[in-house]
CSV table of N, CA and C in Angstrom, one decimal:
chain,number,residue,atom,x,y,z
A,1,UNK,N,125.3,117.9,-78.0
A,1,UNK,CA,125.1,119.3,-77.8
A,1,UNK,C,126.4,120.1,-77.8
A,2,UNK,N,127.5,119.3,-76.9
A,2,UNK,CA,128.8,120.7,-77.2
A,2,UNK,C,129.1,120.8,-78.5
A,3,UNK,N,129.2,119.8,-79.3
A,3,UNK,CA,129.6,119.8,-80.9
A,3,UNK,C,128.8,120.8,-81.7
A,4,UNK,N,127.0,121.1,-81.0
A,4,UNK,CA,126.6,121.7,-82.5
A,4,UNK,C,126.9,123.2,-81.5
A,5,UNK,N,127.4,123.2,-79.7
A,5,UNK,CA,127.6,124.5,-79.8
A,5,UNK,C,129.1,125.0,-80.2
A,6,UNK,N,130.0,124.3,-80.7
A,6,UNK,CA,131.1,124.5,-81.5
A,6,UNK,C,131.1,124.9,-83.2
A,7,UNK,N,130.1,124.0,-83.2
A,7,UNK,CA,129.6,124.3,-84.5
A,7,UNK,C,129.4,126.2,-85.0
A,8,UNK,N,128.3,125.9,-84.2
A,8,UNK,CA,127.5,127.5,-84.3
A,8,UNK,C,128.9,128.7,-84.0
A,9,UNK,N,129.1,128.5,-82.9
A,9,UNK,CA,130.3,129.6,-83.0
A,9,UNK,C,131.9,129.5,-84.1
A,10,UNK,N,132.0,128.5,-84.7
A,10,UNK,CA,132.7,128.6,-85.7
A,10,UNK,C,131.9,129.8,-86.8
A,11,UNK,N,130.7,129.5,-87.4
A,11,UNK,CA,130.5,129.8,-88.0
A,11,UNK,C,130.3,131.0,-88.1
A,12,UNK,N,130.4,131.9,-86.7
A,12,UNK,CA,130.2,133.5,-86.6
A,12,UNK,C,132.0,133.9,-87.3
A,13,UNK,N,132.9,133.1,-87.8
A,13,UNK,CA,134.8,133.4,-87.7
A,13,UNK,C,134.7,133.0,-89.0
A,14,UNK,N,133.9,132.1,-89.4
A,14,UNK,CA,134.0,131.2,-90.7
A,14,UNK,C,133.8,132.0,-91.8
A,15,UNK,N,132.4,132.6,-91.3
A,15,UNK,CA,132.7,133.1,-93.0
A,15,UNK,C,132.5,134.6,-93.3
A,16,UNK,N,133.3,135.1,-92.6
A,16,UNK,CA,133.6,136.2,-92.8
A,16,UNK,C,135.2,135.8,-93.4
A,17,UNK,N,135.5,134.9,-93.4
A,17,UNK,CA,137.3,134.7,-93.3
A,17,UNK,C,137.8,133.7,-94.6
A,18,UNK,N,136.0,133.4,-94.7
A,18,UNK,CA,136.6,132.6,-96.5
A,18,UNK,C,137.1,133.5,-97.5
A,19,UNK,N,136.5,134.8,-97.6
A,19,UNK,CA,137.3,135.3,-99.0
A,19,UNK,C,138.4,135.8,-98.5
A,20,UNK,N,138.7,136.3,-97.6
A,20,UNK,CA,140.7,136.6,-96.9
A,20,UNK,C,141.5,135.3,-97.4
A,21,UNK,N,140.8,134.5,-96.7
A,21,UNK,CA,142.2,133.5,-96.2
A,21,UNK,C,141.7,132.5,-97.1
A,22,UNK,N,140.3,132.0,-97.8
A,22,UNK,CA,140.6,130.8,-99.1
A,22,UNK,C,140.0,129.5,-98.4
A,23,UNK,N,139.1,128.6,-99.0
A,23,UNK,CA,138.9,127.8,-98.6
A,23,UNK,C,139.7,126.6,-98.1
A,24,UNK,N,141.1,126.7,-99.0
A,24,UNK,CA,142.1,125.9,-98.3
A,24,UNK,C,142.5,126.3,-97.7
A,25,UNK,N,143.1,127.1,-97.0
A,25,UNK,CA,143.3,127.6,-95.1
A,25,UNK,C,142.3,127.1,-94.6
A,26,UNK,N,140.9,127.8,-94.4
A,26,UNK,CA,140.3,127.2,-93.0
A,26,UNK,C,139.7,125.7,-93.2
A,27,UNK,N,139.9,125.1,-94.3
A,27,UNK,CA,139.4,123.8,-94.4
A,27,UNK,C,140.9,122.7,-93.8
A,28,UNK,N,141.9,123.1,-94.4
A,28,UNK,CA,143.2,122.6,-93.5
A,28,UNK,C,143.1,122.8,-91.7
A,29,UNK,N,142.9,124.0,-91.7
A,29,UNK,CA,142.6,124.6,-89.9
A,29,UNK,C,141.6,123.5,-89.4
A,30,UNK,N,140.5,123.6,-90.3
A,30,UNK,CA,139.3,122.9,-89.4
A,30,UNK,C,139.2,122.1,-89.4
A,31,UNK,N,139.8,120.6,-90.4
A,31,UNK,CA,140.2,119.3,-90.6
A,31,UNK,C,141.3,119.1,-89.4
A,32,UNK,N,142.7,119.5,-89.4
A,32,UNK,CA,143.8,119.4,-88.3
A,32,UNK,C,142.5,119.4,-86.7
A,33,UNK,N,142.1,120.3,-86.6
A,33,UNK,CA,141.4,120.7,-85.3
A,33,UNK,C,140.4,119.6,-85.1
A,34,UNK,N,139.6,119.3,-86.1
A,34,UNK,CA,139.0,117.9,-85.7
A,34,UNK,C,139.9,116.7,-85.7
A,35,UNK,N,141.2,116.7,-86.7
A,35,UNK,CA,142.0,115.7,-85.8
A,35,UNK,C,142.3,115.6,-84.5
A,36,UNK,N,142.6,116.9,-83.9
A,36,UNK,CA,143.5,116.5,-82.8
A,36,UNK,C,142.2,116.7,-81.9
A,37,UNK,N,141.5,117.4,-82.2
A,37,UNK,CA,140.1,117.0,-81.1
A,37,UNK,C,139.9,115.4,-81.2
A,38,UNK,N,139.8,114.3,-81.9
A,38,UNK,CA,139.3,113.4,-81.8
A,38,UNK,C,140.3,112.5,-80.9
A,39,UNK,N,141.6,113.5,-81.0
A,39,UNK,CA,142.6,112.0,-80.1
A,39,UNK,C,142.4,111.7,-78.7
A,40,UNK,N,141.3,112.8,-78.1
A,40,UNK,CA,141.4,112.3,-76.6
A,40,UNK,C,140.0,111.3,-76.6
A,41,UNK,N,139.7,111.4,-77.9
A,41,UNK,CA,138.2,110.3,-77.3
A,41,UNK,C,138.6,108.6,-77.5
A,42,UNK,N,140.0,108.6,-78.1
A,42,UNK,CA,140.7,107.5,-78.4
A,42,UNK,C,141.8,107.2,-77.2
A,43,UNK,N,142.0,108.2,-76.6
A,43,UNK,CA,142.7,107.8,-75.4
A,43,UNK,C,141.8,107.7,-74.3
A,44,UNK,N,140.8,107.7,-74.1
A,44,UNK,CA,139.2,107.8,-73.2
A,44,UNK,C,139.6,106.7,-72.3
A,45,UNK,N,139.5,106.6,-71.0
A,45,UNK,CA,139.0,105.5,-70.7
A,45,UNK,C,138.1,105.8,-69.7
A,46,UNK,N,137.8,105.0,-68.7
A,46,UNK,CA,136.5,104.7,-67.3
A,46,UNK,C,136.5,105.8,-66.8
A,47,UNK,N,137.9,107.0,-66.3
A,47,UNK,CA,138.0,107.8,-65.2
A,47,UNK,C,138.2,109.0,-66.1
A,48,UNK,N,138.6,109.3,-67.4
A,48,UNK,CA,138.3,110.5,-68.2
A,48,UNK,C,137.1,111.0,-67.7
A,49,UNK,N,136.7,112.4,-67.4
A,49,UNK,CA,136.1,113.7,-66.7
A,49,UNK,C,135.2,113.4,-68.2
A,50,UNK,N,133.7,113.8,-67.9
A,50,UNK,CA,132.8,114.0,-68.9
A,50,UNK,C,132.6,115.5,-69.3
A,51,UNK,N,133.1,116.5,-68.4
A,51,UNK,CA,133.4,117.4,-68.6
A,51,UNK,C,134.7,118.0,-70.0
A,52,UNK,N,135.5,117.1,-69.8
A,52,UNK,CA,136.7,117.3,-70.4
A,52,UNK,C,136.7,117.0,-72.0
A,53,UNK,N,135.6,115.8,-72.4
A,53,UNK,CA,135.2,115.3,-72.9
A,53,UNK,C,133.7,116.4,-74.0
A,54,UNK,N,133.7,116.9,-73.0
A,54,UNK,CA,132.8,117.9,-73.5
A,54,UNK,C,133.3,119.5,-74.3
A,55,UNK,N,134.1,119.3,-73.4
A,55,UNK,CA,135.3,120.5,-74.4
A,55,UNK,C,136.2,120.0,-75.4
A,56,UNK,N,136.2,119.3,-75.5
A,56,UNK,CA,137.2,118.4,-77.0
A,56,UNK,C,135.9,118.4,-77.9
A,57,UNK,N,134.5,118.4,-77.3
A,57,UNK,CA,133.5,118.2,-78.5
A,57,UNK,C,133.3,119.2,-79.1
A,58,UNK,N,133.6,120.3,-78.3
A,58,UNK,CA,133.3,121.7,-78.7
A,58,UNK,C,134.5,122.1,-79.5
A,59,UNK,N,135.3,121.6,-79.3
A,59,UNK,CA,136.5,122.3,-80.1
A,59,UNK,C,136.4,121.6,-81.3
A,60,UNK,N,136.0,120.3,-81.7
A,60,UNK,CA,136.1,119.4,-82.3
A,60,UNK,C,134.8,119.8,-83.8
A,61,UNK,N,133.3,120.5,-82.9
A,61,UNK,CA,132.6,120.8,-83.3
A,61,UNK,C,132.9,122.1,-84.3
A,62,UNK,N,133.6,122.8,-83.2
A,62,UNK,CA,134.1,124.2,-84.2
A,62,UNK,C,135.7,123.8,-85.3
A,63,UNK,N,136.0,122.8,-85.4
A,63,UNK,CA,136.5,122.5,-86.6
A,63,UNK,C,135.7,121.3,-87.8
A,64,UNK,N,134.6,121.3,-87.4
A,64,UNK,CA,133.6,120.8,-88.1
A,64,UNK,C,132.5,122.0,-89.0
A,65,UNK,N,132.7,122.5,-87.7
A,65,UNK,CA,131.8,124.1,-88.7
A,65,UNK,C,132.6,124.6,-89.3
A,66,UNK,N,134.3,124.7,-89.0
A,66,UNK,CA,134.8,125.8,-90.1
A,66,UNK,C,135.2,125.0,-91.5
A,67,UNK,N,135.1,123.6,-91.1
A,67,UNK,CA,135.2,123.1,-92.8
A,67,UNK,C,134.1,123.0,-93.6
A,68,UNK,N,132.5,123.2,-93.4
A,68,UNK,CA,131.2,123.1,-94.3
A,68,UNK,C,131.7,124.4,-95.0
A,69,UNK,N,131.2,126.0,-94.2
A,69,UNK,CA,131.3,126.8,-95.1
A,69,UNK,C,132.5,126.7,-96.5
A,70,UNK,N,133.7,126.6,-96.0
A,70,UNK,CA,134.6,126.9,-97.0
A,70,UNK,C,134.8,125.6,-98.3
A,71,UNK,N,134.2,124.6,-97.9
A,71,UNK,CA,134.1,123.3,-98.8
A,71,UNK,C,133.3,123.4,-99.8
A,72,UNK,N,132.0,124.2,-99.4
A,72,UNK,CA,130.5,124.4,-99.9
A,72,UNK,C,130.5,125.5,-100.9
A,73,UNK,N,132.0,126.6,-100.5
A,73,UNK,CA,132.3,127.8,-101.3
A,73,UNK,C,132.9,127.7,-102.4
A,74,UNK,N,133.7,126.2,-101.8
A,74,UNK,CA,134.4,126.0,-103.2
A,74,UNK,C,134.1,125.5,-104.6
A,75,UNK,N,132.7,124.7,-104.2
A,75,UNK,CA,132.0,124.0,-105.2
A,75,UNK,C,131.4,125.2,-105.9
A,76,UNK,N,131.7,126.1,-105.4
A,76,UNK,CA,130.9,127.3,-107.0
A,76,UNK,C,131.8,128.0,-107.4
A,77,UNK,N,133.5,128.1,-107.1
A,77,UNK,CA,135.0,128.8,-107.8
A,77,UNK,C,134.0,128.9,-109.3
A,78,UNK,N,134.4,130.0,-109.8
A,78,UNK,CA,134.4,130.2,-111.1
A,78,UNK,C,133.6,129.3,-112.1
A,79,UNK,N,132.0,129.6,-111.4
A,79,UNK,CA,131.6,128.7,-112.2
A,79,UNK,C,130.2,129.7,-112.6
A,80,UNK,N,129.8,129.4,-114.0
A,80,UNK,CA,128.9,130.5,-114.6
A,80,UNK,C,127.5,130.5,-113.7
A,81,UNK,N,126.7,131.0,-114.3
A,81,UNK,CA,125.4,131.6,-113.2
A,81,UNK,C,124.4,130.2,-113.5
A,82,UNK,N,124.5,129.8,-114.6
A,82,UNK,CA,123.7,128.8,-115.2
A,82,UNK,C,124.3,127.2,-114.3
A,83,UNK,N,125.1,127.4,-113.9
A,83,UNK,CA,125.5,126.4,-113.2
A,83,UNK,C,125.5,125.6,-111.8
A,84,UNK,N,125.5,127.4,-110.9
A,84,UNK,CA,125.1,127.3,-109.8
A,84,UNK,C,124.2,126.3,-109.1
A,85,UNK,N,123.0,126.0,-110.0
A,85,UNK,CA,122.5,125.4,-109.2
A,85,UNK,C,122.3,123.3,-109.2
A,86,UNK,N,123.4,122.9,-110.5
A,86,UNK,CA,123.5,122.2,-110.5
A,86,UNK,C,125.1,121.7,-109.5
A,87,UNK,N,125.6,122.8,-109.3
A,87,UNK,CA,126.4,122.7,-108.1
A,87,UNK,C,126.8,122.5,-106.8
A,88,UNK,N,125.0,123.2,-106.7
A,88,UNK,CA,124.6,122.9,-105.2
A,88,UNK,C,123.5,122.0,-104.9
A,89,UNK,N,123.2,121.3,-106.1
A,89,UNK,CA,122.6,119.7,-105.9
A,89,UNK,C,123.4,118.9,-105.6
A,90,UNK,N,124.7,119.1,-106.0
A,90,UNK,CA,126.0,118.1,-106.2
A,90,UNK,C,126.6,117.9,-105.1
A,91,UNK,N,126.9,119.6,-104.5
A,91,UNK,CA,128.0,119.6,-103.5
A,91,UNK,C,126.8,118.9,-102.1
A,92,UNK,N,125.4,118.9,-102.0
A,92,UNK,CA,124.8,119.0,-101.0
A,92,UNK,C,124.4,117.2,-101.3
A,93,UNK,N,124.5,116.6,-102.5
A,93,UNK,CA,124.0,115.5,-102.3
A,93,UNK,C,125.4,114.5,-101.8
A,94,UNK,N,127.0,114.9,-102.1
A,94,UNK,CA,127.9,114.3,-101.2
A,94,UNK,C,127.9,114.8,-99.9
A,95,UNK,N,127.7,115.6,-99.8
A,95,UNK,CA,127.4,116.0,-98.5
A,95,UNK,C,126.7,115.0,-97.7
A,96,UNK,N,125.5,114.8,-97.5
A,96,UNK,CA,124.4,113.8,-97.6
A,96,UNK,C,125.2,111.9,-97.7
A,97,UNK,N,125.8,111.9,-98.8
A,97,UNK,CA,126.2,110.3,-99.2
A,97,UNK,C,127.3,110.3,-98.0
A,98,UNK,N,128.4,111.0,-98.0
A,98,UNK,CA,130.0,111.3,-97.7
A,98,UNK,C,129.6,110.9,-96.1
A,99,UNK,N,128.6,112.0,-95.7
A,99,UNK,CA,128.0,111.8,-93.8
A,99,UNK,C,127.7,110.4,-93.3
A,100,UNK,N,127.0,109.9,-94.5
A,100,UNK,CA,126.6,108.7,-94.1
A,100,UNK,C,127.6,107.4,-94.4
A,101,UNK,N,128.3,107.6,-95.9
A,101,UNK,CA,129.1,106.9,-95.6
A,101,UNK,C,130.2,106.8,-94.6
A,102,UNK,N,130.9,107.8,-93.9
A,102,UNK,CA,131.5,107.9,-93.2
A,102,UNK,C,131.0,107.1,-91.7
A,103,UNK,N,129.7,107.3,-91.4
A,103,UNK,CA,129.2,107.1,-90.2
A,103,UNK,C,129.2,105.3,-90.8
A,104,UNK,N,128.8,104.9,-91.5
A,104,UNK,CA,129.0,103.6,-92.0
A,104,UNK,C,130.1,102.5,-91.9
A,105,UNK,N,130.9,103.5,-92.4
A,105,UNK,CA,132.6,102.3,-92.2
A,105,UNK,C,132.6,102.7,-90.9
A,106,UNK,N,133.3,103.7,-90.0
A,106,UNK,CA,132.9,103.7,-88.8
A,106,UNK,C,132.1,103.1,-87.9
A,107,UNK,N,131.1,102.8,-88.3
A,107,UNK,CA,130.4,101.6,-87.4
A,107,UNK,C,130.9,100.3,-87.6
A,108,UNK,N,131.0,100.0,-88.8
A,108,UNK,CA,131.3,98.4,-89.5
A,108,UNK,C,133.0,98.5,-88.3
A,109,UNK,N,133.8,99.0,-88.5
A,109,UNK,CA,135.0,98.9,-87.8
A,109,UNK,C,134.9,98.9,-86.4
A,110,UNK,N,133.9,99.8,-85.6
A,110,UNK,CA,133.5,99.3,-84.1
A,110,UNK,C,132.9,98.3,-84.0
A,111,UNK,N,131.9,97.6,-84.9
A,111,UNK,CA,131.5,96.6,-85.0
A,111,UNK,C,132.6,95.1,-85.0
A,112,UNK,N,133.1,95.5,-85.9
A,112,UNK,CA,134.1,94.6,-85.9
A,112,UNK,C,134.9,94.1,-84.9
A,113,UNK,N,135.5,95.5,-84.4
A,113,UNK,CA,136.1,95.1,-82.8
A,113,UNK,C,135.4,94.4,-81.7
A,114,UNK,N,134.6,95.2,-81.3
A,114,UNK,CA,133.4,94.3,-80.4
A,114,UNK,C,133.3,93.2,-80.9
A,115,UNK,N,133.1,92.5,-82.1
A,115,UNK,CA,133.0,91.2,-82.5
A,115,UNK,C,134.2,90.3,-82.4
A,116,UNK,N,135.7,91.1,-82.0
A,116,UNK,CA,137.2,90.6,-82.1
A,116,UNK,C,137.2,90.5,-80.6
A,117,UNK,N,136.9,91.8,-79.7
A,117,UNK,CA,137.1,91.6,-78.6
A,117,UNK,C,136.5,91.7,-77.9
A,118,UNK,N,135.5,90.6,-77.2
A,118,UNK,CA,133.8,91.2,-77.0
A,118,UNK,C,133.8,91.3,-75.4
A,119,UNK,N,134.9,91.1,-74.7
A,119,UNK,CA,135.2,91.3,-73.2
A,119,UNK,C,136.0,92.9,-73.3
A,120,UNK,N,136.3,93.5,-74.3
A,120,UNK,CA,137.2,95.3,-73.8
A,120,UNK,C,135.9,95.3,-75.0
A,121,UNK,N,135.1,96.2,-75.0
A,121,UNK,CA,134.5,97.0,-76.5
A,121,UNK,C,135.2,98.4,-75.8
A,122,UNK,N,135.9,98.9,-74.9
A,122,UNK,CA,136.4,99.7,-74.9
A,122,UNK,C,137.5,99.5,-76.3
A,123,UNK,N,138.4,98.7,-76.5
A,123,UNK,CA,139.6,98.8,-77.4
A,123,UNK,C,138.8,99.3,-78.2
A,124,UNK,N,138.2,98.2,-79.1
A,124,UNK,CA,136.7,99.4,-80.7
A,124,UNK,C,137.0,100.5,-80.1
A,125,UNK,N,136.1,100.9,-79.5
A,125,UNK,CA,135.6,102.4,-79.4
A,125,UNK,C,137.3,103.3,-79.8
A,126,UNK,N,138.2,103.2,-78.9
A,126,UNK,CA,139.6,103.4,-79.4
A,126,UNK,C,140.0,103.3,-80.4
A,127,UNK,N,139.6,102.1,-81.5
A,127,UNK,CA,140.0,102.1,-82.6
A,127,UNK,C,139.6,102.7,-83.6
A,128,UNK,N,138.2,102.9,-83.5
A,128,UNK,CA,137.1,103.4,-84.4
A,128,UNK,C,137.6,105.2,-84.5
A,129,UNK,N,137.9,105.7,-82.7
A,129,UNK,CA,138.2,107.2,-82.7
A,129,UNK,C,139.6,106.8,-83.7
A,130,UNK,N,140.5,106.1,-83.6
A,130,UNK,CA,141.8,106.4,-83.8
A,130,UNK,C,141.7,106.3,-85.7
A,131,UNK,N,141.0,105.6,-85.9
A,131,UNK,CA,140.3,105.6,-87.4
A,131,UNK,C,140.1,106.9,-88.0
A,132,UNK,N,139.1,107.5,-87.2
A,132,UNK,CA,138.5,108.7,-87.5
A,132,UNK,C,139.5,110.3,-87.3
A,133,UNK,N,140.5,109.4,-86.6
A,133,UNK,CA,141.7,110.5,-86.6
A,133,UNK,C,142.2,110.2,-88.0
A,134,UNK,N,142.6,109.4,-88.1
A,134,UNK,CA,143.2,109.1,-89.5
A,134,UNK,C,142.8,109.6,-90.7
A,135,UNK,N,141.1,109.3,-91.4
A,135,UNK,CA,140.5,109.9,-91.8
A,135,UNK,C,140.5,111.6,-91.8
A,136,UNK,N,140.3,111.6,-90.8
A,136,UNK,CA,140.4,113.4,-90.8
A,136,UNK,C,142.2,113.9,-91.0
A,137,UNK,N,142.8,113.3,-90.8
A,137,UNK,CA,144.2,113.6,-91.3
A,137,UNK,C,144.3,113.5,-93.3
A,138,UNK,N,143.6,112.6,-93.6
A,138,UNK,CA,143.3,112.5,-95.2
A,138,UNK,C,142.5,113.6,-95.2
A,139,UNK,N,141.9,114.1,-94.9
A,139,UNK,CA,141.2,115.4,-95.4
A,139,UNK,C,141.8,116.1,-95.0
A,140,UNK,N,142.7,116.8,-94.6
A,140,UNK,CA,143.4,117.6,-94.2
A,140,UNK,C,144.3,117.9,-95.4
A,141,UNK,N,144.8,116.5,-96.0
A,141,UNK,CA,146.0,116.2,-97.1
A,141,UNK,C,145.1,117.0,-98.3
A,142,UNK,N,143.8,116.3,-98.5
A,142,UNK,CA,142.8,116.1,-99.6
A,142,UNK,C,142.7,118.2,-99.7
A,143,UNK,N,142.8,118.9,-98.9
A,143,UNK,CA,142.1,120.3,-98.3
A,143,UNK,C,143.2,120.5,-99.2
A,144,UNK,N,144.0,120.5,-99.5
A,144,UNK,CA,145.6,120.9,-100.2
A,144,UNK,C,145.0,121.5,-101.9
A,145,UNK,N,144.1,120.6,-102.2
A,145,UNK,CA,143.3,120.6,-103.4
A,145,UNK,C,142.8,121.8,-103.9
A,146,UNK,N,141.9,122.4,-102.3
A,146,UNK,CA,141.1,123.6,-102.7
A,146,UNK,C,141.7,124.7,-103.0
A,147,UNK,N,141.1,126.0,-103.1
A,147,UNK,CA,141.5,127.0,-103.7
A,147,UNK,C,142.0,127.7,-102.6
A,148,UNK,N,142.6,128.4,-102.8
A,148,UNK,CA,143.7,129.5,-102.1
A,148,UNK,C,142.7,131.0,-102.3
A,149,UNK,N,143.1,132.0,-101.5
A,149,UNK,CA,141.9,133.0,-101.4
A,149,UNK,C,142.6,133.7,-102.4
A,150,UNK,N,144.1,133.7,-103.6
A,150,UNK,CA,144.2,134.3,-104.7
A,150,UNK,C,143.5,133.6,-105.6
A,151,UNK,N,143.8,132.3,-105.8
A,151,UNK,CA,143.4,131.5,-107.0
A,151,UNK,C,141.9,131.8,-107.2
A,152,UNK,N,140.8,131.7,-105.7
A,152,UNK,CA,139.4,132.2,-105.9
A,152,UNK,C,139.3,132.9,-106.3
A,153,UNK,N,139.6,134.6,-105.6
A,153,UNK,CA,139.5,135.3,-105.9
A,153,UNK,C,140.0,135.7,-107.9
A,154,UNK,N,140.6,135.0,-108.5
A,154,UNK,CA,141.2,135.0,-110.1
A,154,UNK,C,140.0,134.3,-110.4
A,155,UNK,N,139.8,133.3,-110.0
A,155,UNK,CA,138.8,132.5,-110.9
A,155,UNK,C,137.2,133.1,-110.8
A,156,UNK,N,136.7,134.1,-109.4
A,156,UNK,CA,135.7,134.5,-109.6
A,156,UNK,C,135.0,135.4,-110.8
């Protein structure tokens, strides 16, 4: 629940701020921010506050909302009216594959640990977050890709 109320409040900043600032600004912003949101769930242990834990989700959540809108914007840059909507079968069915695959290796890798070290499954769970840091740092790199709020703005 803190994540989708992070969520939601990204989205009242989000997309008013895609045509200013460009889908690569807030997709860099919101990628970094679910980085460094995810590093305290990887330093977690027994006596970490559930509370604490619940504001990293929220923060974490609102860099998860502010990377859909501006990802989802980019898949239509400069593209004719006839196209639209094969754009938004495309961008919504990786959407769909990307979520799942993601949640996929991520389990296979906590799985794995728990299978390496089946007396700590705390370490996994560490590993898996510290993975998912990593990952979200490649998207951060990958965000470099998108359009800039001139280049949009040219190509619209």
């Amino acid at each position: 629940m803190p994540q989708g109320v992070g969520t939601i409040l990204s989205r009242t900043v989000t997309g008013g701020a895609i045509d200013r600032l460009g889908a690569r600004v807030l997709a860099l912003s919101g990628f970094a921010i679910v980085a460094v949101a995810t590093v305290p769930f990887a330093l977690a242990g027994p006596h970490t506050a559930e509370w604490q834990l619940a504001g990293w989700m929220v923060l974490r959540g609102f860099g998860l909302g502010a990377v859909t809108m501006p990802v989802m914007v980019a898949g239509y840059v400069g593209l004719e009216r006839h196209q639209i909507p094969h754009s938004s079968v495309l961008t919504r069915a990786a959407q769909q594959i990307g979520g799942s695959f993601g949640t996929a290796v991520l389990a296979v890798i906590l799985q794995s640990g728990i299978a390496a070290h089946p007396r700590t499954p705390v370490t996994a769970f560490h590993s898996a977050f510290w993975w998912s840091v990593g990952f979200s740092a490649v998207a951060v790199l990958l965000s470099l890709a998108l359009p800039d709020a001139q280049r949009a703005s040219v190509e619209a």
